[in-house]
Short mmCIF file of C-alpha atoms in Angstrom, two decimals:
data_model
loop_
_atom_site.label_atom_id
_atom_site.label_comp_id
_atom_site.label_asym_id
_atom_site.label_seq_id
_atom_site.Cartn_x
_atom_site.Cartn_y
_atom_site.Cartn_z
CA MET A 1 -124.94 -58.92 55.16
CA LYS A 2 -123.02 -61.68 53.33
CA LYS A 3 -122.22 -59.84 50.84
CA HIS A 4 -120.56 -57.31 52.48
CA ILE A 5 -118.96 -59.73 53.85
CA CYS A 6 -117.60 -61.06 51.35
CA THR A 7 -116.69 -57.98 50.12
CA LEU A 8 -114.67 -57.43 52.78
CA MET A 9 -112.93 -60.82 52.17
CA LEU A 10 -111.94 -59.60 48.25
CA PHE A 11 -110.23 -56.63 49.46
CA CYS A 12 -108.37 -58.50 52.32
CA CYS A 13 -106.88 -60.64 49.46
CA ALA A 14 -106.80 -58.04 47.24
CA SER A 15 -104.64 -56.16 50.16
CA ILE A 16 -102.54 -59.08 50.75
CA ALA A 17 -101.75 -59.84 47.03
CA PHE A 18 -100.21 -56.16 46.88
CA ALA A 19 -98.41 -55.60 49.82
CA GLN A 20 -94.69 -55.22 50.52
CA GLN A 21 -93.20 -58.29 51.89
CA THR A 22 -93.40 -58.76 55.15
CA PRO A 23 -90.47 -57.46 57.32
CA ALA A 24 -87.88 -59.81 57.89
CA PRO A 25 -87.22 -61.19 61.75
CA LYS A 26 -84.66 -60.09 63.75
CA GLN A 27 -81.51 -61.23 63.55
CA THR A 28 -81.54 -64.98 66.06
CA GLN A 29 -78.11 -66.80 65.04
CA ALA A 30 -75.13 -65.72 63.87
CA ILE A 31 -74.15 -65.94 60.15
CA SER A 32 -70.52 -66.39 57.83
CA ILE A 33 -70.74 -65.72 54.38
CA GLU A 34 -67.60 -66.39 52.48
CA GLY A 35 -65.40 -67.18 49.67
CA ALA A 36 -66.39 -63.62 48.22
CA THR A 37 -64.71 -61.09 47.14
CA ALA A 38 -65.36 -58.31 49.88
CA HIS A 39 -65.95 -54.48 49.05
CA LEU A 40 -65.17 -52.39 51.85
CA GLY A 41 -66.88 -49.29 51.02
CA ASN A 42 -63.56 -47.39 52.31
CA GLY A 43 -62.00 -48.34 49.03
CA GLN A 44 -59.83 -51.55 50.35
CA VAL A 45 -60.94 -55.07 48.67
CA ILE A 46 -60.44 -58.40 50.25
CA ASP A 47 -60.19 -61.41 47.80
CA ASN A 48 -61.49 -64.86 49.43
CA ALA A 49 -62.99 -62.84 52.09
CA LEU A 50 -64.88 -64.42 55.67
CA LEU A 51 -67.45 -61.82 56.81
CA MET A 52 -69.97 -62.90 59.90
CA PHE A 53 -72.36 -61.26 62.11
CA GLU A 54 -74.79 -61.52 64.85
CA ASN A 55 -76.86 -59.27 66.54
CA GLY A 56 -77.43 -57.61 63.09
CA LYS A 57 -73.36 -56.58 63.75
CA ILE A 58 -70.08 -57.34 62.20
CA THR A 59 -67.83 -58.93 64.27
CA PHE A 60 -65.37 -60.69 61.93
CA ILE A 61 -64.10 -59.57 58.01
CA GLY A 62 -60.61 -60.64 56.36
CA SER A 63 -59.42 -63.40 54.57
CA ALA A 64 -61.33 -66.91 54.61
CA ASN A 65 -57.53 -68.27 55.16
CA ALA A 66 -57.91 -67.26 58.49
CA LYS A 67 -57.94 -70.02 61.33
CA ILE A 68 -60.69 -69.03 63.30
CA ALA A 69 -64.54 -70.89 63.81
CA ARG A 70 -67.34 -70.29 61.30
CA ASN A 71 -70.91 -69.43 63.90
CA GLY A 72 -74.07 -70.16 62.78
CA THR A 73 -75.18 -70.65 59.28
CA VAL A 74 -72.23 -70.80 56.72
CA ILE A 75 -73.35 -69.40 53.21
CA ASN A 76 -70.88 -70.56 50.41
CA ALA A 77 -70.11 -67.28 48.12
CA THR A 78 -67.30 -68.62 46.43
CA GLY A 79 -66.96 -66.20 42.79
CA LYS A 80 -69.70 -64.20 44.45
CA HIS A 81 -69.40 -60.52 45.66
CA ILE A 82 -70.05 -58.86 49.08
CA TYR A 83 -70.99 -54.90 49.11
CA PRO A 84 -72.65 -52.55 52.00
CA GLY A 85 -75.96 -51.36 51.11
CA PHE A 86 -76.55 -48.61 48.74
CA ILE A 87 -77.64 -45.37 50.84
CA ALA A 88 -80.15 -42.90 48.43
CA PRO A 89 -79.50 -39.49 49.78
CA THR A 90 -82.36 -36.48 49.25
CA LYS A 91 -85.41 -38.50 47.34
CA SER A 92 -88.97 -38.64 48.16
CA LEU A 93 -89.17 -42.34 48.10
CA GLY A 94 -92.29 -43.49 50.99
CA LEU A 95 -93.90 -39.86 50.00
CA VAL A 96 -94.83 -40.27 46.89
CA GLU A 97 -96.31 -43.78 45.13
CA VAL A 98 -97.93 -42.85 41.91
CA ASP A 99 -97.11 -39.32 40.12
CA ALA A 100 -100.25 -38.73 38.42
CA VAL A 101 -102.38 -39.91 41.47
CA ARG A 102 -102.44 -37.04 43.95
CA ALA A 103 -103.91 -38.52 46.63
CA SER A 104 -100.93 -41.22 46.93
CA VAL A 105 -98.33 -37.71 46.52
CA ASP A 106 -97.05 -36.07 49.94
CA GLU A 107 -93.80 -34.50 49.02
CA ASP A 108 -94.77 -30.97 49.56
CA GLU A 109 -96.46 -28.93 51.77
CA ILE A 110 -98.24 -25.63 51.32
CA GLY A 111 -96.04 -22.47 52.47
CA ASP A 112 -92.38 -21.27 51.12
CA MET A 113 -90.25 -21.24 54.25
CA ILE A 114 -91.23 -24.33 55.73
CA PRO A 115 -88.96 -26.32 58.08
CA HIS A 116 -90.68 -27.62 60.33
CA VAL A 117 -92.58 -29.59 57.46
CA ARG A 118 -91.43 -33.08 58.99
CA SER A 119 -91.05 -36.08 56.34
CA LEU A 120 -91.11 -39.03 58.15
CA ILE A 121 -94.09 -39.13 59.75
CA ALA A 122 -95.25 -39.72 56.55
CA TYR A 123 -93.33 -42.13 54.79
CA ASN A 124 -94.81 -44.74 53.71
CA ALA A 125 -92.84 -48.41 55.25
CA GLU A 126 -95.25 -50.12 52.71
CA SER A 127 -94.60 -48.68 48.98
CA LYS A 128 -94.10 -50.82 46.19
CA VAL A 129 -91.77 -47.90 45.25
CA VAL A 130 -89.34 -48.59 48.15
CA GLU A 131 -88.92 -52.44 47.98
CA SER A 132 -88.20 -52.20 44.27
CA MET A 133 -85.40 -50.55 45.47
CA ARG A 134 -83.87 -53.64 47.39
CA PRO A 135 -83.00 -55.95 44.51
CA ASN A 136 -80.44 -53.76 43.31
CA GLY A 137 -78.96 -53.38 46.72
CA VAL A 138 -80.55 -49.94 47.69
CA LEU A 139 -81.40 -50.77 50.94
CA ILE A 140 -81.18 -47.25 53.17
CA GLY A 141 -82.38 -43.24 51.61
CA GLN A 142 -82.93 -40.19 53.11
CA ILE A 143 -86.92 -39.34 53.12
CA THR A 144 -86.11 -35.28 51.86
CA PRO A 145 -89.85 -33.48 50.97
CA GLN A 146 -89.96 -31.69 47.86
CA GLY A 147 -91.13 -27.27 46.48
CA GLY A 148 -90.65 -24.39 48.22
CA ARG A 149 -87.66 -22.50 48.95
CA ILE A 150 -86.89 -24.20 52.52
CA SER A 151 -88.85 -27.38 51.61
CA GLY A 152 -89.21 -28.96 55.80
CA THR A 153 -86.31 -31.72 58.25
CA SER A 154 -85.58 -34.93 55.93
CA SER A 155 -85.04 -38.36 57.89
CA ILE A 156 -82.87 -41.72 56.92
CA VAL A 157 -85.00 -45.00 56.88
CA GLN A 158 -83.56 -47.96 56.27
CA PHE A 159 -85.94 -49.83 53.63
CA ASP A 160 -87.51 -53.22 55.28
CA ALA A 161 -90.04 -52.28 58.39
CA TRP A 162 -93.15 -52.18 59.24
CA ASN A 163 -93.71 -48.76 59.79
CA TRP A 164 -91.64 -45.39 60.04
CA GLU A 165 -90.81 -45.55 63.51
CA ASP A 166 -89.14 -49.19 63.09
CA ALA A 167 -88.02 -47.67 59.90
CA ALA A 168 -85.85 -44.67 61.48
CA LEU A 169 -81.55 -44.19 61.42
CA LYS A 170 -81.68 -40.96 61.87
CA VAL A 171 -84.52 -38.75 62.97
CA ASP A 172 -84.63 -35.48 61.40
CA ASP A 173 -81.06 -34.72 60.07
CA GLY A 174 -81.25 -32.09 57.82
CA ILE A 175 -83.20 -29.37 56.71
CA HIS A 176 -83.57 -28.80 52.37
CA MET A 177 -83.01 -25.77 51.14
CA ASN A 178 -83.80 -24.59 46.91
CA TRP A 179 -81.55 -22.23 45.80
CA PRO A 180 -82.77 -19.67 43.38
CA ASN A 181 -81.54 -19.41 39.84
CA ALA A 182 -79.75 -16.01 38.71
CA PHE A 183 -80.52 -16.58 35.17
CA ARG A 184 -83.75 -18.36 33.96
CA GLN A 185 -84.59 -19.75 30.58
CA GLY A 186 -86.74 -17.26 28.86
CA ARG A 187 -91.00 -18.83 28.76
CA TRP A 188 -91.67 -18.80 24.84
CA TRP A 189 -94.92 -19.98 25.50
CA ALA A 190 -95.77 -16.13 27.22
CA GLY A 191 -94.05 -14.35 24.36
CA GLU A 192 -90.44 -14.15 25.55
CA GLU A 193 -87.18 -15.16 23.33
CA ARG A 194 -85.26 -18.54 24.55
CA GLY A 195 -82.57 -18.87 25.33
CA PHE A 196 -81.00 -18.01 29.79
CA LYS A 197 -81.03 -14.12 31.02
CA PRO A 198 -81.09 -13.04 34.36
CA ASN A 199 -83.42 -13.43 37.16
CA ASP A 200 -84.52 -9.71 38.33
CA ASN A 201 -86.02 -11.65 41.09
CA TYR A 202 -82.71 -13.01 41.74
CA LYS A 203 -82.07 -10.01 44.77
CA LYS A 204 -85.11 -10.03 46.58
CA GLU A 205 -85.53 -14.00 46.50
CA LEU A 206 -81.79 -13.85 48.51
CA ASP A 207 -83.08 -10.90 50.54
CA ASP A 208 -86.61 -12.75 51.51
CA ILE A 209 -83.67 -16.05 52.39
CA SER A 210 -81.44 -13.27 54.63
CA VAL A 211 -84.38 -12.60 56.17
CA PHE A 212 -85.34 -15.81 57.36
CA LEU A 213 -81.96 -17.05 58.57
CA LYS A 214 -81.79 -13.81 60.79
CA ASN A 215 -84.93 -13.92 61.95
CA ALA A 216 -84.74 -17.36 63.08
CA THR A 217 -81.00 -16.93 64.39
CA ALA A 218 -82.46 -13.78 66.84
CA TYR A 219 -85.40 -16.45 67.32
CA SER A 220 -82.35 -18.67 69.40
CA GLN A 221 -81.46 -15.55 71.39
CA SER A 222 -85.35 -14.45 72.32
CA THR A 223 -87.18 -14.95 75.47
CA ALA A 224 -90.59 -14.24 74.16
CA LYS A 225 -92.87 -17.40 75.05
CA GLU A 226 -94.68 -17.74 71.65
CA GLU A 227 -93.45 -20.33 70.15
CA ASN A 228 -92.75 -20.63 66.04
CA LEU A 229 -92.42 -23.47 64.20
CA ALA A 230 -90.12 -22.54 61.76
CA PHE A 231 -88.19 -20.92 63.54
CA LYS A 232 -87.88 -23.26 66.22
CA ALA A 233 -87.00 -26.21 62.93
CA MET A 234 -84.15 -24.36 62.21
CA GLN A 235 -82.37 -24.47 65.62
CA GLY A 236 -79.78 -27.37 64.51
CA LEU A 237 -78.51 -25.51 62.09
CA PHE A 238 -77.01 -22.85 64.30
CA SER A 239 -75.88 -25.61 66.70
CA GLY A 240 -74.50 -28.01 64.28
CA THR A 241 -77.07 -30.93 64.88
CA GLN A 242 -78.45 -31.13 61.60
CA LYS A 243 -77.16 -30.03 57.82
CA LEU A 244 -77.86 -28.18 55.64
CA PHE A 245 -78.65 -29.01 52.12
CA ILE A 246 -78.26 -26.10 49.46
CA TYR A 247 -79.94 -27.19 46.57
CA ALA A 248 -77.80 -24.97 43.27
CA ASP A 249 -76.67 -25.79 40.40
CA GLY A 250 -74.58 -22.43 39.08
CA GLU A 251 -71.53 -21.09 39.65
CA ARG A 252 -72.49 -17.81 41.03
CA GLU A 253 -75.36 -19.36 42.89
CA ILE A 254 -73.19 -22.26 44.51
CA ILE A 255 -71.10 -19.33 45.71
CA ASP A 256 -74.37 -16.80 47.12
CA ALA A 257 -75.61 -20.05 48.54
CA ILE A 258 -72.56 -20.78 51.08
CA THR A 259 -71.72 -16.99 51.92
CA LEU A 260 -74.74 -16.61 52.99
CA ALA A 261 -75.21 -19.68 54.95
CA LYS A 262 -72.02 -18.99 56.66
CA ALA A 263 -73.02 -15.48 57.66
CA HIS A 264 -75.39 -17.13 59.44
CA GLY A 265 -74.16 -19.19 60.73
CA ILE A 266 -75.24 -22.33 60.03
CA LYS A 267 -72.36 -24.75 60.26
CA GLU A 268 -72.71 -28.25 58.46
CA ILE A 269 -73.84 -27.39 54.82
CA VAL A 270 -74.39 -29.84 51.78
CA LEU A 271 -74.08 -28.69 47.79
CA VAL A 272 -76.33 -31.07 46.44
CA GLY A 273 -76.54 -30.90 42.90
CA GLY A 274 -73.98 -28.56 42.24
CA TYR A 275 -73.51 -28.45 38.31
CA GLU A 276 -71.08 -26.12 38.12
CA ALA A 277 -68.75 -27.15 41.29
CA TYR A 278 -65.96 -27.93 39.77
CA LYS A 279 -65.39 -24.43 38.26
CA ILE A 280 -64.52 -23.98 42.03
CA THR A 281 -63.46 -26.21 44.24
CA ASP A 282 -60.90 -23.56 45.57
CA PHE A 283 -63.40 -22.05 47.63
CA LEU A 284 -65.89 -25.23 48.47
CA LYS A 285 -62.68 -27.00 49.94
CA ALA A 286 -61.77 -23.65 51.69
CA HIS A 287 -65.25 -24.20 53.51
CA ASN A 288 -64.87 -27.64 53.41
CA ILE A 289 -68.26 -28.25 51.53
CA PRO A 290 -69.02 -31.91 50.66
CA VAL A 291 -71.09 -32.37 47.19
CA LEU A 292 -73.47 -34.75 46.84
CA ALA A 293 -73.34 -35.08 42.78
CA ASN A 294 -76.39 -35.42 40.74
CA PHE A 295 -76.65 -38.42 38.71
CA THR A 296 -75.21 -39.23 35.42
CA HIS A 297 -77.55 -40.38 32.78
CA ASN A 298 -77.32 -36.61 31.65
CA ILE A 299 -77.07 -34.47 28.21
CA PRO A 300 -74.86 -31.16 28.60
CA GLU A 301 -77.02 -28.34 30.15
CA HIS A 302 -75.27 -25.62 27.67
CA GLU A 303 -73.91 -25.63 24.02
CA ASP A 304 -70.65 -25.46 25.28
CA GLU A 305 -69.60 -27.89 27.40
CA ASP A 306 -68.60 -31.00 26.64
CA TYR A 307 -70.44 -34.14 25.86
CA ASP A 308 -69.12 -35.78 28.62
CA LEU A 309 -69.93 -33.40 31.41
CA PRO A 310 -72.07 -35.14 33.11
CA TYR A 311 -70.50 -38.63 33.02
CA LYS A 312 -66.90 -36.87 34.52
CA ASN A 313 -68.56 -34.74 36.70
CA PRO A 314 -68.24 -36.96 39.91
CA LYS A 315 -64.88 -37.80 38.65
CA LEU A 316 -63.54 -33.56 38.36
CA LEU A 317 -64.80 -32.63 42.15
CA ILE A 318 -63.19 -36.03 43.76
CA ASP A 319 -59.65 -35.26 41.57
CA ALA A 320 -59.84 -31.76 43.46
CA GLY A 321 -59.79 -33.59 46.76
CA LEU A 322 -63.49 -32.85 47.86
CA LEU A 323 -66.00 -35.41 49.46
CA VAL A 324 -68.15 -36.96 47.33
CA GLY A 325 -71.38 -38.98 47.32
CA MET A 326 -74.08 -39.34 44.80
CA GLN A 327 -77.51 -38.53 44.18
CA ASN A 328 -80.29 -38.25 41.78
CA ALA A 329 -82.93 -35.95 43.17
CA ASP A 330 -83.76 -34.40 39.42
CA LYS A 331 -85.20 -38.03 38.86
CA ALA A 332 -88.88 -39.42 39.76
CA ASN A 333 -88.02 -42.06 43.03
CA PHE A 334 -88.10 -45.41 40.65
CA GLN A 335 -85.92 -44.45 39.07
CA THR A 336 -83.38 -44.68 43.01
CA ARG A 337 -82.74 -47.90 42.26
CA ASN A 338 -80.40 -47.27 39.19
CA LEU A 339 -78.02 -45.11 41.10
CA PRO A 340 -75.63 -48.28 41.66
CA PHE A 341 -75.49 -47.54 37.60
CA TYR A 342 -74.96 -44.17 37.97
CA ALA A 343 -72.04 -45.04 39.79
CA GLY A 344 -70.31 -47.50 37.43
CA GLN A 345 -70.81 -44.57 34.75
CA VAL A 346 -68.29 -42.78 36.62
CA VAL A 347 -65.94 -45.94 36.11
CA GLY A 348 -66.39 -45.13 32.11
CA GLN A 349 -64.87 -41.80 32.94
CA GLY A 350 -61.48 -43.28 33.98
CA LEU A 351 -62.55 -42.91 37.70
CA ASP A 352 -61.60 -46.64 40.07
CA LYS A 353 -64.58 -48.79 40.87
CA GLU A 354 -64.19 -48.73 44.10
CA VAL A 355 -64.15 -45.21 44.37
CA ALA A 356 -66.67 -44.92 42.39
CA LEU A 357 -69.00 -47.38 45.05
CA GLN A 358 -67.60 -45.06 48.13
CA MET A 359 -70.13 -42.60 46.43
CA ILE A 360 -73.40 -44.66 47.32
CA THR A 361 -71.83 -46.52 50.61
CA GLY A 362 -69.36 -44.98 52.61
CA ASN A 363 -69.15 -41.26 51.15
CA ASN A 364 -73.10 -40.95 51.19
CA ALA A 365 -72.81 -42.23 55.13
CA LYS A 366 -70.44 -39.72 56.21
CA ILE A 367 -72.47 -36.76 54.67
CA LEU A 368 -75.46 -38.48 55.81
CA GLY A 369 -73.69 -38.91 59.00
CA ILE A 370 -74.17 -42.37 59.93
CA ASP A 371 -70.97 -43.49 58.75
CA ALA A 372 -70.74 -44.63 62.54
CA ASP A 373 -73.17 -47.24 61.92
CA TYR A 374 -73.63 -47.84 57.99
CA GLY A 375 -71.23 -47.68 54.46
CA THR A 376 -68.96 -49.48 55.13
CA LEU A 377 -68.14 -53.32 56.14
CA GLU A 378 -66.51 -52.77 59.75
CA VAL A 379 -66.11 -54.73 62.90
CA GLY A 380 -68.65 -53.78 65.21
CA LYS A 381 -70.85 -51.78 62.07
CA SER A 382 -74.20 -52.49 60.95
CA ALA A 383 -74.32 -55.79 59.26
CA THR A 384 -76.33 -54.02 56.18
CA LEU A 385 -74.72 -55.06 53.46
CA PHE A 386 -75.64 -57.90 50.53
CA VAL A 387 -74.06 -60.51 47.96
CA SER A 388 -73.96 -60.72 44.47
CA GLU A 389 -73.87 -62.52 41.66
CA GLY A 390 -71.16 -60.55 40.00
CA ASP A 391 -70.10 -56.20 39.52
CA ALA A 392 -72.95 -54.74 41.31
CA LEU A 393 -72.25 -51.54 39.40
CA ASP A 394 -72.92 -53.22 36.21
CA MET A 395 -76.76 -53.42 35.76
CA ARG A 396 -75.64 -56.87 33.69
CA THR A 397 -74.19 -58.58 36.87
CA ASN A 398 -76.23 -56.58 39.54
CA LEU A 399 -78.17 -59.96 40.70
CA LEU A 400 -78.78 -59.96 44.20
CA SER A 401 -78.87 -63.84 46.21
CA HIS A 402 -78.48 -62.34 49.89
CA ALA A 403 -79.43 -59.02 51.45
CA TYR A 404 -78.84 -57.80 55.19
CA ILE A 405 -80.70 -55.16 57.63
CA ASP A 406 -79.40 -54.50 60.28
CA GLY A 407 -78.52 -58.82 60.09
CA ARG A 408 -82.13 -59.81 59.03
CA ALA A 409 -82.34 -61.54 55.97
CA ILE A 410 -84.47 -59.55 53.63
CA SER A 411 -87.41 -59.86 51.04
CA LEU A 412 -85.98 -59.24 47.61
CA GLU A 413 -89.16 -60.71 45.76
CA THR A 414 -90.88 -57.47 44.36
CA HIS A 415 -93.77 -56.85 42.61
CA GLN A 416 -91.61 -56.09 39.79
CA THR A 417 -89.49 -59.50 40.03
CA GLU A 418 -93.49 -61.40 40.55
CA LEU A 419 -94.75 -60.16 37.52
CA TRP A 420 -91.21 -60.82 35.20
CA LYS A 421 -92.09 -64.54 36.59
CA ARG A 422 -95.26 -64.33 35.74
CA TYR A 423 -95.15 -63.27 32.13
CA MET A 424 -91.27 -65.08 31.78
CA GLY A 425 -93.49 -69.30 33.01
CA LYS A 426 -95.96 -67.53 29.68
CA TYR A 427 -93.99 -67.24 27.38
CA GLN A 428 -91.04 -70.12 28.25
CA GLY A 429 -93.86 -72.42 27.52
CA GLU A 430 -94.68 -71.46 24.25
#
């Protein structure tokens, strides 16, 4: 019996040592931050700013020279910078802990057309990967299922919670579709020639999608009593309460996907990736399609393209007048913490720094439909923000001193910062 008790105690101690930081309690007193440069997330900047928030909401944002009483705790942030919390779309954060450990992977389900699979109920609020987002300012994410043709339904969460119910900001916001490729790479390991060649199954794959959308539309008009979960989950796309996120990169694929979706009455569409979207910006503008551009730290896909196309792609879309956000759907979950540095990369291509910031704050909030409360620093909006020692889009100076989600002062400690302190102490003492 004693042996079992000792084993249980060791297990509990280990669980505490490796658990996520305890979620912050609800804000109980006002906080005033003054002296910092405030980057509002809508293209505007306030030097020597004063920002105050209470009960989780911003109550004042303006110049620190304003003759107004400072409320509650006053934080002197002179020389620092204030930003809205960064927003990461289209990621399976909290659904995968270790890619190589199958038991920790819950991002995909069996089936090809599975819009009724909801990511939210599988979200692990105590994920160490989720926790590691916060020290870089990534405080909100769209938790998205992966795999299949229609992967399932996403939800939007904040990254400091006890469970998925507490984390949820917007439930079942959209459905995600992986569009087939019109061309495919030759499978050299199967004896095929290398290089791109037409996908012989492309037309059939399009027909399958069309039939599914047609049946889903008919289901909404049917009086049959038999419930179809897949078709039922699609109804928000036709009523406009949900968005369809289409993952497509090629010029032909983008046109085919949007044309087909519009033809079946889908009202809200977001293009994800859009590698060749810069070639058809007039088409996208005509259909009012926002783009979640892909991460910039990449190489060109084709040998005849500009060497820096992945770096400047978001700027090309913005210059064309499109609403552009940024995501990194093709990269592993832990890379999501580099989201601000992907945006910062576009500044090197000539994009204004505040416009680059908008891609991961105000624009992402608009595209995900949470801009009424998040994405920018405005009176009445959620106090989801952070204070950085320097430029948050630069990995050298992105050093957070304070961070808040809905006004709650969250911990910036993670298992990574703990290891860093441990080994820095070891080697500094030698």
